[in-house]
Short mmCIF file of C-alpha atoms in Angstrom, two decimals:
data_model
loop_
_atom_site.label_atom_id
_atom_site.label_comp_id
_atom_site.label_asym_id
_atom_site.label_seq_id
_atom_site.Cartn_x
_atom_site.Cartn_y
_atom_site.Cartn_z
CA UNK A 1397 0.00 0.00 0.00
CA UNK A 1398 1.44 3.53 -1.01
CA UNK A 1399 1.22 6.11 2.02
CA UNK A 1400 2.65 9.55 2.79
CA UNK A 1401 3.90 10.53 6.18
CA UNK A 1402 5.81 13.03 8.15
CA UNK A 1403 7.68 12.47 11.31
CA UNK A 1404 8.32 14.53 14.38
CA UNK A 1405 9.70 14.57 17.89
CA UNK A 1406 9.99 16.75 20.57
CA UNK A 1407 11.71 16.37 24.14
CA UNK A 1408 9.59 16.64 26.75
CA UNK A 1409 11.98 15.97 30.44
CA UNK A 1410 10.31 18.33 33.55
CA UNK A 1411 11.77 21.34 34.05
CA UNK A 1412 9.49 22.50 36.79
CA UNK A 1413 9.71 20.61 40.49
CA UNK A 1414 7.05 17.96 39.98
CA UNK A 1415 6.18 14.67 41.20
CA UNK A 1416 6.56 10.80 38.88
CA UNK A 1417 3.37 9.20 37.92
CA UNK A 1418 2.28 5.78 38.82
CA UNK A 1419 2.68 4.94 42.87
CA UNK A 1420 0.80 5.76 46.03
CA UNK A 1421 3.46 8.00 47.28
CA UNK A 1422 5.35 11.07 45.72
CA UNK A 1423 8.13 10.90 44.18
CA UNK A 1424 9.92 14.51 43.31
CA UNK A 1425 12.16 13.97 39.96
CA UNK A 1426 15.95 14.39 40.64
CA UNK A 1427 17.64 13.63 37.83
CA UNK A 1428 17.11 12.63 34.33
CA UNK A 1429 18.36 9.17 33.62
CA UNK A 1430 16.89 9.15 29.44
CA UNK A 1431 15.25 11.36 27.78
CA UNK A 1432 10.86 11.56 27.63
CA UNK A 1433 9.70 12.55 23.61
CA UNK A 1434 6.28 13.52 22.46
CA UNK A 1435 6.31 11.90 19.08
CA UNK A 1436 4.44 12.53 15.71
CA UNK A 1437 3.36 10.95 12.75
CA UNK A 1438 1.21 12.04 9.87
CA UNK A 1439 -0.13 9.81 7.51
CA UNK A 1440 -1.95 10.29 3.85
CA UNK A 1441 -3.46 7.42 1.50
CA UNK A 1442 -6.14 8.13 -0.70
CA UNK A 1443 -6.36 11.97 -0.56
CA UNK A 1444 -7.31 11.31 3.52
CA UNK A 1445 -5.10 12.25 6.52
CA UNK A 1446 -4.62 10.65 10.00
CA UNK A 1447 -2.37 11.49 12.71
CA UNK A 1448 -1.00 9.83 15.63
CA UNK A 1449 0.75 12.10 18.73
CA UNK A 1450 2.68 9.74 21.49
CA UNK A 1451 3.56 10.38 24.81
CA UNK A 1452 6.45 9.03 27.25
CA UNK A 1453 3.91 9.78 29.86
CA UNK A 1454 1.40 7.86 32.22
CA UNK A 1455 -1.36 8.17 30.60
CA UNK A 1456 -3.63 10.98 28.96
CA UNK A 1457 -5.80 12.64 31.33
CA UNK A 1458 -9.22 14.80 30.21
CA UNK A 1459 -7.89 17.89 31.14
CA UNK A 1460 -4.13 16.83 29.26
CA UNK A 1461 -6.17 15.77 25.87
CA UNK A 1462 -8.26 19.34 26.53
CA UNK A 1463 -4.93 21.32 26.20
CA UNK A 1464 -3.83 19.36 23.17
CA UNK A 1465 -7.06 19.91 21.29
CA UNK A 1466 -6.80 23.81 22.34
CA UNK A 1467 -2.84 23.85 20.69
CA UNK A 1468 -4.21 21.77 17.83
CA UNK A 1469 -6.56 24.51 17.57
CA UNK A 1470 -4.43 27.05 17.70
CA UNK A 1471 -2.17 25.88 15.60
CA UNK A 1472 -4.12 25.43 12.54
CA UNK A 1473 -2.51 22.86 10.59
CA UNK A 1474 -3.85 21.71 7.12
CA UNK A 1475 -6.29 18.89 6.97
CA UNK A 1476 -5.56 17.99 10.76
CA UNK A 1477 -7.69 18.42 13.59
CA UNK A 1478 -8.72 16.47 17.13
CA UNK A 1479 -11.03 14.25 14.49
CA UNK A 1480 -8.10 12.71 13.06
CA UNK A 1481 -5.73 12.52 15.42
CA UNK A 1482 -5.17 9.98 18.13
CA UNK A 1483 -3.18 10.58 21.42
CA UNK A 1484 -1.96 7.95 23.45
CA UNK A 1485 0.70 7.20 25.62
CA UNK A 1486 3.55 4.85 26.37
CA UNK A 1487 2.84 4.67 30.23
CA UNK A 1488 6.12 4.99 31.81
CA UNK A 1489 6.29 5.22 36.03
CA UNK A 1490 8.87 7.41 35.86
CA UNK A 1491 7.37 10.91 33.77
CA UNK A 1492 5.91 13.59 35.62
CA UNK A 1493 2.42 13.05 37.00
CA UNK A 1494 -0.21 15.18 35.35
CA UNK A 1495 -2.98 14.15 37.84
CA UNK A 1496 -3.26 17.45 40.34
CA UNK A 1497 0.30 17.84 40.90
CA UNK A 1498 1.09 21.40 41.58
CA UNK A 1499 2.83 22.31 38.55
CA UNK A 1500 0.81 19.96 36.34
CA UNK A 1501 -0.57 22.68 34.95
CA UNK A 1502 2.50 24.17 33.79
CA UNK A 1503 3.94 21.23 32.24
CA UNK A 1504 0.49 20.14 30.73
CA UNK A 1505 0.70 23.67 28.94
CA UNK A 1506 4.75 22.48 28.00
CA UNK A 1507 3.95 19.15 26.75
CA UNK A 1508 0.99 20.90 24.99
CA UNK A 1509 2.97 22.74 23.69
CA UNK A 1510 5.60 20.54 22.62
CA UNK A 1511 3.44 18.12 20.98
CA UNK A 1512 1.72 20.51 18.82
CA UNK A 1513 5.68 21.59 17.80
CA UNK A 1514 6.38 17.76 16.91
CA UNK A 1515 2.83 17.46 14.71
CA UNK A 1516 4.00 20.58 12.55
CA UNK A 1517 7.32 19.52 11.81
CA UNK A 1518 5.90 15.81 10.74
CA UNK A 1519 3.30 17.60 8.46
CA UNK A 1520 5.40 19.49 7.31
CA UNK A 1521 6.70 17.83 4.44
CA UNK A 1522 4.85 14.30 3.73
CA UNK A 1523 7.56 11.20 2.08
CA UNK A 1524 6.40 8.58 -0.47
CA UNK A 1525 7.05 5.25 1.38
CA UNK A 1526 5.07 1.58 1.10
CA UNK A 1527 3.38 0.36 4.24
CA UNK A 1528 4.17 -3.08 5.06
CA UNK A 1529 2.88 -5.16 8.21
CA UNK A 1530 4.28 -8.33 10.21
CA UNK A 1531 4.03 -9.84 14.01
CA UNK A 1532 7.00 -10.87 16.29
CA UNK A 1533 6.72 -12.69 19.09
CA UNK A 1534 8.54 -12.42 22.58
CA UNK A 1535 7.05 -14.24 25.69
CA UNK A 1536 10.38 -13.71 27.98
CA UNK A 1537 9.47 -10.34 29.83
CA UNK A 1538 5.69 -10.86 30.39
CA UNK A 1539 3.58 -12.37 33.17
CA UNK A 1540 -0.04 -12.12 34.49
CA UNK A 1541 0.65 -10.42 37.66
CA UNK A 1542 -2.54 -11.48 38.95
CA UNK A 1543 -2.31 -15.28 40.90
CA UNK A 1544 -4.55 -17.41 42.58
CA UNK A 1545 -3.57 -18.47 46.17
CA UNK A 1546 -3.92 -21.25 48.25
CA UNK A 1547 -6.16 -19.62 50.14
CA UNK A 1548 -9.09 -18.92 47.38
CA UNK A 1549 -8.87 -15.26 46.49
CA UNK A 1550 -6.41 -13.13 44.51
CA UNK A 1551 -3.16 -11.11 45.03
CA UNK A 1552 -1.60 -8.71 43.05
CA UNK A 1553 1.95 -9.09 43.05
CA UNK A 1554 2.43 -11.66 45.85
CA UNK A 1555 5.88 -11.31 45.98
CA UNK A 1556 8.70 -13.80 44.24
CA UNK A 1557 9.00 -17.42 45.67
CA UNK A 1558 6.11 -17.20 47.62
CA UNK A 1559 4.88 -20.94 48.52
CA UNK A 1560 1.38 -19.55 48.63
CA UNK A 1561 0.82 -19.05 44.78
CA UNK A 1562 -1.27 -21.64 43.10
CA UNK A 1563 -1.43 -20.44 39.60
CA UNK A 1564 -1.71 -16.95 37.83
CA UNK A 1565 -5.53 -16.12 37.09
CA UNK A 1566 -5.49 -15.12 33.60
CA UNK A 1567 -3.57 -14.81 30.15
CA UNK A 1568 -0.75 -13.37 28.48
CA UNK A 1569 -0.29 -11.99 24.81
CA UNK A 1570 3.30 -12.41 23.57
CA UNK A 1571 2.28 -11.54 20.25
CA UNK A 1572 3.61 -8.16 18.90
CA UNK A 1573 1.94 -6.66 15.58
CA UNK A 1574 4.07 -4.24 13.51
CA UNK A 1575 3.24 -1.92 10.85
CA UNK A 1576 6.10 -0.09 9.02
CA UNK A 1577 6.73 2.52 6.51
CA UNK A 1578 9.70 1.83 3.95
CA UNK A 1579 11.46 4.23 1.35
CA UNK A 1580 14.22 4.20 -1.14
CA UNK A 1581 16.26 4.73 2.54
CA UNK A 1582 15.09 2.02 4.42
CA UNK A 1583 12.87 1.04 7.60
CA UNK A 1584 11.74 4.83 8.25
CA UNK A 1585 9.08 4.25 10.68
CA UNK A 1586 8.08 1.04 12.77
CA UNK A 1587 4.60 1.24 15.15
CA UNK A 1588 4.75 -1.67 17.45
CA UNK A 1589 1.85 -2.57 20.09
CA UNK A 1590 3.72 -4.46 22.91
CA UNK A 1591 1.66 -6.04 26.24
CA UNK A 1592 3.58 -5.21 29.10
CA UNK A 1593 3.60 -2.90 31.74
CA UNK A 1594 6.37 -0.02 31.46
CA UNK A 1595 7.15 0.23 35.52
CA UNK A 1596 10.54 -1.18 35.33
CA UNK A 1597 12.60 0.95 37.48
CA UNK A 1598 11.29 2.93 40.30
CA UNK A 1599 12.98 5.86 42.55
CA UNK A 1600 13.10 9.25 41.24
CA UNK A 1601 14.76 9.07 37.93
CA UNK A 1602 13.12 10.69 34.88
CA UNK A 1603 13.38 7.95 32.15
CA UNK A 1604 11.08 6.66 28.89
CA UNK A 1605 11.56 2.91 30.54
CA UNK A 1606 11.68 -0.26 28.75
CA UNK A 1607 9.59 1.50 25.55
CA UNK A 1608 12.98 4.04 25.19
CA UNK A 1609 15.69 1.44 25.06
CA UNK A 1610 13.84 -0.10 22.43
CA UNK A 1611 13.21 2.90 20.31
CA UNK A 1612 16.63 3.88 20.71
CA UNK A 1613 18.27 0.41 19.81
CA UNK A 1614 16.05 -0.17 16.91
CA UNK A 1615 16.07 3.70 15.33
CA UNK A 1616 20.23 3.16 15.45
CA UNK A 1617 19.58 0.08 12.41
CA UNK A 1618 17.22 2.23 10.70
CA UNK A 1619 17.17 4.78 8.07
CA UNK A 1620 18.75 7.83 8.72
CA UNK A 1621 15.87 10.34 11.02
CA UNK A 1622 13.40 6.97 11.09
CA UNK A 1623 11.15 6.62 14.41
CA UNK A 1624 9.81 3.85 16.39
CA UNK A 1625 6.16 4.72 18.10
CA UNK A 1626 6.15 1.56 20.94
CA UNK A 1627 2.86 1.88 21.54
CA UNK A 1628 1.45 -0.58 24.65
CA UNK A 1629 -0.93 -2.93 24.19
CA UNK A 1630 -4.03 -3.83 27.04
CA UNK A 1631 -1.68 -4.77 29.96
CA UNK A 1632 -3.74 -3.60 33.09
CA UNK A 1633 -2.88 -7.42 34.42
CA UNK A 1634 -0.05 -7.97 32.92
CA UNK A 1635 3.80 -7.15 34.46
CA UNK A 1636 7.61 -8.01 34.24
CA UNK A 1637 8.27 -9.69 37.68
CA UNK A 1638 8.54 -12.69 37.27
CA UNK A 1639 7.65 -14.45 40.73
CA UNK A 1640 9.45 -18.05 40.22
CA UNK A 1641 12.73 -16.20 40.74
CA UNK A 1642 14.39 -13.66 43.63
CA UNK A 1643 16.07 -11.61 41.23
CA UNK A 1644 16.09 -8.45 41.38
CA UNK A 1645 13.86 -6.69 38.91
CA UNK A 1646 13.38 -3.28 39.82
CA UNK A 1647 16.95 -1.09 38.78
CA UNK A 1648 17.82 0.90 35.69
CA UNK A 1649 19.47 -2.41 34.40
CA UNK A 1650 16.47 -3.72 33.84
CA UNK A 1651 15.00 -1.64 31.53
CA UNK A 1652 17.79 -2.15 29.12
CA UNK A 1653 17.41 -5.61 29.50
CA UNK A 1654 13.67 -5.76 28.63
CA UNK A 1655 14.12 -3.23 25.48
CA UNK A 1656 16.95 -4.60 23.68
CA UNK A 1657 15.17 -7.63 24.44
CA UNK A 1658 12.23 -6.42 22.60
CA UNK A 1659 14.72 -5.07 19.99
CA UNK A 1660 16.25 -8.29 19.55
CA UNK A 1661 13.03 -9.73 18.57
CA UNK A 1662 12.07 -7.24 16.09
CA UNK A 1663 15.06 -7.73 14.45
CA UNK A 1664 14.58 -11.12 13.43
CA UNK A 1665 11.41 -10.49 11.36
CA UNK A 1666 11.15 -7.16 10.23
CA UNK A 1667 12.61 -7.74 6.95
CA UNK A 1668 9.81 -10.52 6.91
CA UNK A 1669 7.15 -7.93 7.28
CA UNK A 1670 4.50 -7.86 3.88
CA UNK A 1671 2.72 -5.17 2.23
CA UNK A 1672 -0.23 -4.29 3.61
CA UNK A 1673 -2.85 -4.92 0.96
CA UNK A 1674 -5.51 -2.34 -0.54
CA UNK A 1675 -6.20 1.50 -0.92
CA UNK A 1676 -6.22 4.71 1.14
CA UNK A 1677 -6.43 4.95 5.07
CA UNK A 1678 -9.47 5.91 6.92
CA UNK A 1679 -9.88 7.23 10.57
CA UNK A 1680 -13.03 6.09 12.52
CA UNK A 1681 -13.70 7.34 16.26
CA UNK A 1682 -17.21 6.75 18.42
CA UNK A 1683 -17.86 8.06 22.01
CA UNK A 1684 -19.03 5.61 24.68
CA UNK A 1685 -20.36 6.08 28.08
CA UNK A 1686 -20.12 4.15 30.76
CA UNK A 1687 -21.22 4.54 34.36
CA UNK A 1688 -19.34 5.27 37.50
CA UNK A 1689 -18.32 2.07 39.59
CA UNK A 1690 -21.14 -0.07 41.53
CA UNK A 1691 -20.76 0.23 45.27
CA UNK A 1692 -23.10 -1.40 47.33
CA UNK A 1693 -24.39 -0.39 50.55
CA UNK A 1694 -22.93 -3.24 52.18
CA UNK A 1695 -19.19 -1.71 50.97
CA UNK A 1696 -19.55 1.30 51.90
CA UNK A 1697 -20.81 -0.37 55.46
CA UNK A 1698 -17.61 -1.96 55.49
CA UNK A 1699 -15.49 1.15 54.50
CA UNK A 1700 -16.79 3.29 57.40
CA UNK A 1701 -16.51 0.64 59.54
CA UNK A 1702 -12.73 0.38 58.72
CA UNK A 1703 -12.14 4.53 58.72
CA UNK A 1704 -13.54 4.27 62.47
CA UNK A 1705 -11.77 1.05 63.80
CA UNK A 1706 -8.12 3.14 62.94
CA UNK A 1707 -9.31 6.73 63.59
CA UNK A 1708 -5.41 7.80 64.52
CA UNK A 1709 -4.51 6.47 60.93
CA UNK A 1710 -3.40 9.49 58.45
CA UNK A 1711 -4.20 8.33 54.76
CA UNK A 1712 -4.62 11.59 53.05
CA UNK A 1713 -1.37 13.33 53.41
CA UNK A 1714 1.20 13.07 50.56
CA UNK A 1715 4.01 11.82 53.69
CA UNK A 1716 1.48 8.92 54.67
CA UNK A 1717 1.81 7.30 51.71
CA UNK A 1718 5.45 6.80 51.37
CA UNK A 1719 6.30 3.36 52.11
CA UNK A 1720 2.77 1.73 50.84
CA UNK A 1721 2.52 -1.05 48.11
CA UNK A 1722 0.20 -3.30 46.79
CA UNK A 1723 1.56 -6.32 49.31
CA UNK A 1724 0.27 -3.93 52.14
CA UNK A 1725 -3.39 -4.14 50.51
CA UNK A 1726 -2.66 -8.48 50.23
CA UNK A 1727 -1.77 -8.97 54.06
CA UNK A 1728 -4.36 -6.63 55.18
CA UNK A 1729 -1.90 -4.00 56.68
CA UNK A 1730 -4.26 -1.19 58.53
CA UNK A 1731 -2.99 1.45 56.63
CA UNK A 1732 -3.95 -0.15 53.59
CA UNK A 1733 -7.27 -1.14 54.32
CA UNK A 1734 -8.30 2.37 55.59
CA UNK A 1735 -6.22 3.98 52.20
CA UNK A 1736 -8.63 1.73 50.00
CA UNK A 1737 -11.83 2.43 52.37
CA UNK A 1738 -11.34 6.31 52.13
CA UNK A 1739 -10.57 5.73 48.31
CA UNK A 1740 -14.07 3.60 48.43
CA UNK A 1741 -16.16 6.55 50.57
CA UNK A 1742 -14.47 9.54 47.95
CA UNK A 1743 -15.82 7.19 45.11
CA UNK A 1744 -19.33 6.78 46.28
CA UNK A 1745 -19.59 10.40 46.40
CA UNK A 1746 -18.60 11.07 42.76
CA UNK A 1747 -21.25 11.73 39.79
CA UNK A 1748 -19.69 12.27 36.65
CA UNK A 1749 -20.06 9.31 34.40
CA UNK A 1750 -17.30 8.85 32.22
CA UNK A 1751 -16.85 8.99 28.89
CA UNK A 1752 -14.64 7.40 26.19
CA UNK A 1753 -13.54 8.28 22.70
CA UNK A 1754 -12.64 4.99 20.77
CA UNK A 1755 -10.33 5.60 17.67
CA UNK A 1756 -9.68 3.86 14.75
CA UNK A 1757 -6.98 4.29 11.74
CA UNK A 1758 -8.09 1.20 8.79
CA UNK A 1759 -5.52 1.12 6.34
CA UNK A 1760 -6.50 -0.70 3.16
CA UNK A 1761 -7.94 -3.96 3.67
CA UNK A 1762 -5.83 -5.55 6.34
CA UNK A 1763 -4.54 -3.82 8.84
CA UNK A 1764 -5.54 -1.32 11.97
CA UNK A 1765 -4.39 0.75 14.85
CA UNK A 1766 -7.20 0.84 17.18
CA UNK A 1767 -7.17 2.56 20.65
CA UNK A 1768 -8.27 1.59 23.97
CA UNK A 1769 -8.66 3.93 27.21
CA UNK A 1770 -6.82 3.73 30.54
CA UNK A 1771 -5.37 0.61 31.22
CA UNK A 1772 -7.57 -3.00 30.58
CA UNK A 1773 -6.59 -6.12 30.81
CA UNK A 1774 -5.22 -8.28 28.58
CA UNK A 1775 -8.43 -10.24 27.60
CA UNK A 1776 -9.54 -7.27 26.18
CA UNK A 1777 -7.21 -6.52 24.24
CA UNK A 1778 -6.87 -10.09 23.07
CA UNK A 1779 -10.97 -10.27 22.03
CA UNK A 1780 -10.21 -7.11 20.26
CA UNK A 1781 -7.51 -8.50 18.07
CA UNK A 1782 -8.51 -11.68 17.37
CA UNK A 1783 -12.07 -11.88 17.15
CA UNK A 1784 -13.71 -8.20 16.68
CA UNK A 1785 -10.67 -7.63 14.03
CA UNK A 1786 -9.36 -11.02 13.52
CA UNK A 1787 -9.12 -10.92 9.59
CA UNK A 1788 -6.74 -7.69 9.89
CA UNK A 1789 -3.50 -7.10 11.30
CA UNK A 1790 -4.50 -4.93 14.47
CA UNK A 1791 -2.55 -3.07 16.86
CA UNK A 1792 -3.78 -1.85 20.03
CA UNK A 1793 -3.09 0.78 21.92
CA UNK A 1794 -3.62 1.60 25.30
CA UNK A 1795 -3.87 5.09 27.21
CA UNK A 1796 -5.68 6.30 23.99
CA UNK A 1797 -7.33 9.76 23.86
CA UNK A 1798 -8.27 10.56 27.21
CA UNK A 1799 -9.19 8.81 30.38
CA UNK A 1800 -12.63 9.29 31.41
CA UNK A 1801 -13.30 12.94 31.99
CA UNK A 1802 -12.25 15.12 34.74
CA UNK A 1803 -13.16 13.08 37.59
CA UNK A 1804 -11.04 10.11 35.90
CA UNK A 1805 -7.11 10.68 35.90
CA UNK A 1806 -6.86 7.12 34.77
CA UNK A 1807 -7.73 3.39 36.36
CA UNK A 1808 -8.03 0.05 35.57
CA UNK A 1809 -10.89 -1.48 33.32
CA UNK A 1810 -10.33 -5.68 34.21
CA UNK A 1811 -12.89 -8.03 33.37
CA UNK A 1812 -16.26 -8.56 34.41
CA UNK A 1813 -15.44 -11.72 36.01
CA UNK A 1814 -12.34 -10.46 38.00
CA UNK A 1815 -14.30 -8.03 40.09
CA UNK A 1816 -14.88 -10.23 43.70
CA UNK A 1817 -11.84 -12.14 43.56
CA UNK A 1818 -8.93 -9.68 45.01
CA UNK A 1819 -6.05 -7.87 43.77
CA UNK A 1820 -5.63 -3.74 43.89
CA UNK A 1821 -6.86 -3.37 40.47
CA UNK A 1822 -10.39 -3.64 41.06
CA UNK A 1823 -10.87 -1.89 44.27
CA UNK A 1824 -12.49 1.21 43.77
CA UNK A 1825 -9.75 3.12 44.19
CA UNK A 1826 -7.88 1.82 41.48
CA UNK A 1827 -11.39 1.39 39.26
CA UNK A 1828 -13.52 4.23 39.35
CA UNK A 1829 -15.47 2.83 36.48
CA UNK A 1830 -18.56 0.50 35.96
CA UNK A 1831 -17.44 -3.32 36.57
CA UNK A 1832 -19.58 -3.47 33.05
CA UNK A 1833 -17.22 -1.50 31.51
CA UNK A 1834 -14.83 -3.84 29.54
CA UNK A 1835 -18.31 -5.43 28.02
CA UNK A 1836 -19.40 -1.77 26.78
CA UNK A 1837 -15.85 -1.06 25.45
CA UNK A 1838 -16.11 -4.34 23.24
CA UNK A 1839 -19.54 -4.22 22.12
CA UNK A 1840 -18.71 -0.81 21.14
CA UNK A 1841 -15.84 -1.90 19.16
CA UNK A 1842 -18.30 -4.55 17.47
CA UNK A 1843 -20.27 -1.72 16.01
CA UNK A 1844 -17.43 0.43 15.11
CA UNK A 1845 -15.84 -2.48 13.38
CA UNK A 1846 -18.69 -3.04 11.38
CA UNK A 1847 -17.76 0.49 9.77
#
């Protein structure tokens, strides 16, 4: 298939004192240990135009996609606009959080900015290239953090080599889709959709993660000023750790050894990639509401019952939080079961229903980037790959367009069926949305597939 595209790229580190993205606690940047881009592509086939803007960031937050749109707006460029451009990002831990931070607002205006700076330059001037399309595979990085214990219910990441796992409760997709653009040049642009989480390294380090040593290895074997968009596929339940072992997997090392493991991967098969049949590109979004999580009065019973059994407990300052994980919330620490029960009593209070925009780039007959919001599980993104588009190459991308609406800075969407069993992911505080929401995503899908 013959397409046109642009390319463009912007750093995007902090410069303002701000916290990372991604924990319980804060986490003021120090230094920068890689750089964070805002990356652009623009795309023409068949006299229509898409474009795709990508984040090293958490995630894209209402009030984030808001200030892009206003940029966009301002900026005026030809035959682009919010209606044919999706926004996603690569969810890295360690970028500044844009979630009520006190300078979010300055560096939301920055990365604004910024992106709207990288979409110019890549529409610029548009190259003749050939799309092509393949799938690599790579199961060594990726596990359901999820497990079933001996004990019935389910813990988020129980910890390595503990006797008490039984099995992990659901799936993992070691496929990885690829779509490239090729000129006279060579391998000028490579979108990949990956399933892993990208929370590799902790402490206060600004870096792009796993997603950046990737990019960075791969561009290096490209054609000269060629990108690589890593976009990440549904991995709300998915993670690196891998539990069967006590090494130690949280350290800048590992990072590089999950990218250029990725990279590695790639390699082998991207000169197998095929051209991607048929005409022209289209770009297809739909809006979908959904419904603010289900609480029953028997939860919220329980919640208020917890807040008053540890009244000398501090949960809501930003010190409090400090030395809380997930394992807290699994042995039933105190300060983790009145954390999740004030998350639980803030949630019951909240009215805005949120709402999604689902986006869609076709190109020809066999192949699609399609976007998902926040971060679901893996199942989801599986049914949406191989059975709503299972007769097209399909990439998926998570943290696409933004997160809910103001109320939402981002949370999981799991299955129907997880909801009940344990694990953080699906306590209110980590799931603000309707436990029907994964169902409503998909059958939404169905109908904009049928387009």
């Amino acid at each position: 298939m013959k397409i046109k595209f642009g390319l463009g790229r912007a750093c995007i580190n902090p410069e303002v004192p701000i916290s990372l993205a991604g924990y319980f606690n804060k986490r003021m940047w120090n230094k920068i240990l890689d750089d964070l881009e805002v990356r652009a592509v623009v795309l023409k086939s068949g006299g229509e135009y898409a474009a795709i803007i990508q984040f090293d960031l958490l995630c894209i937050t209402s009030r984030f996609y808001k200030a892009i749109e206003r940029e966009v707006r301002r900026a005026n460029i030809k035959n682009l606009s919010m209606k044919n451009i999706l926004v996603c990002a690569t969810h890295t831990h360690t970028a500044p959080n844009i979630n009520g931070e006190p300078n979010s607002d300055k560096y939301i205006k920055f990365a604004a900015a910024k992106a709207v700076e990288a979409l110019e330059a890549a529409a610029a001037e548009l190259t003749p290239g050939e799309l092509f399309g393949g799938m690599a595979q790579d199961h060594r990085f990726i596990f359901n953090r999820r497990y079933w214990m001996k004990n019935g219910v389910v813990v988020t990441n129980p910890g390595k080599l503990n006797p008490d796992i039984l099995r992990p409760e659901g799936e993992i997709d070691p496929q990885i889709p690829m779509l490239g653009i090729k000129t006279e040049a060579g391998l000028s642009l490579l979108i990949t959709s990956i399933v892993n989480h990208t929370d590799t390294i902790g402490g206060c380090g600004v870096s792009a993660d796993w997603p950046g040593f990737m990019r960075r290895s791969l561009e290096k074997d490209m054609a000269p000023g060629a990108m690589v968009m890593p976009m990440i596929g549904a991995s709300g339940n998915i993670n690196h750790f891998d539990v069967s072992t006590d090494m130690d997997q949280t350290n800048y090392s590992e990072p590089e050894r999950i990218g250029l493991g990725y990279a590695e991967s790639i390699r082998k098969v991207w000169d197998k990639m095929t051209p991607v049949e048929g005409k022209g590109l289209t770009y297809h979004s739909r809006k979908v509401k959904s419904k603010v999580r289900e609480i029953d009065p028997e939860e919220i019973a329980e919640a208020e019952a917890v807040m008053a059994k540890y009244p000398d407990i501090d949960v809501d300052s930003p010190e409090s939080v400090k030395d809380l994980t997930s394992e807290d919330l699994a042995k039933g620490a105190p300060f983790a079961l009145k954390y999740f029960a004030n998350a639980l009593l803030k949630l019951a209070a909240r009215t805005e229903k949120p709402e999604f925009l689902l986006s869609c780039i076709k190109f020809g007959d066999s192949a699609v980037i399609a976007s998902l919001p926040s971060e679901p599980f893996v199942e989801i993104g599986l049914i949406l790959r191989r059975s709503i588009f299972n007769d097209r190459l399909c990439l998926v991308t998570s943290h696409g367009n933004s997160n809910g609406g103001k109320s939402y800075g981002g949370g999981y969407i799991p299955n129907s069926w997880n909801y009940g069993r344990g694990g953080y992911e699906s306590t209110p505080r980590s799931s603000g949305y309707s436990i029907h929401t994964a169902d409503i995503l998909l059958a939404n899908w169905r109908k904009l597939a049928e387009k």
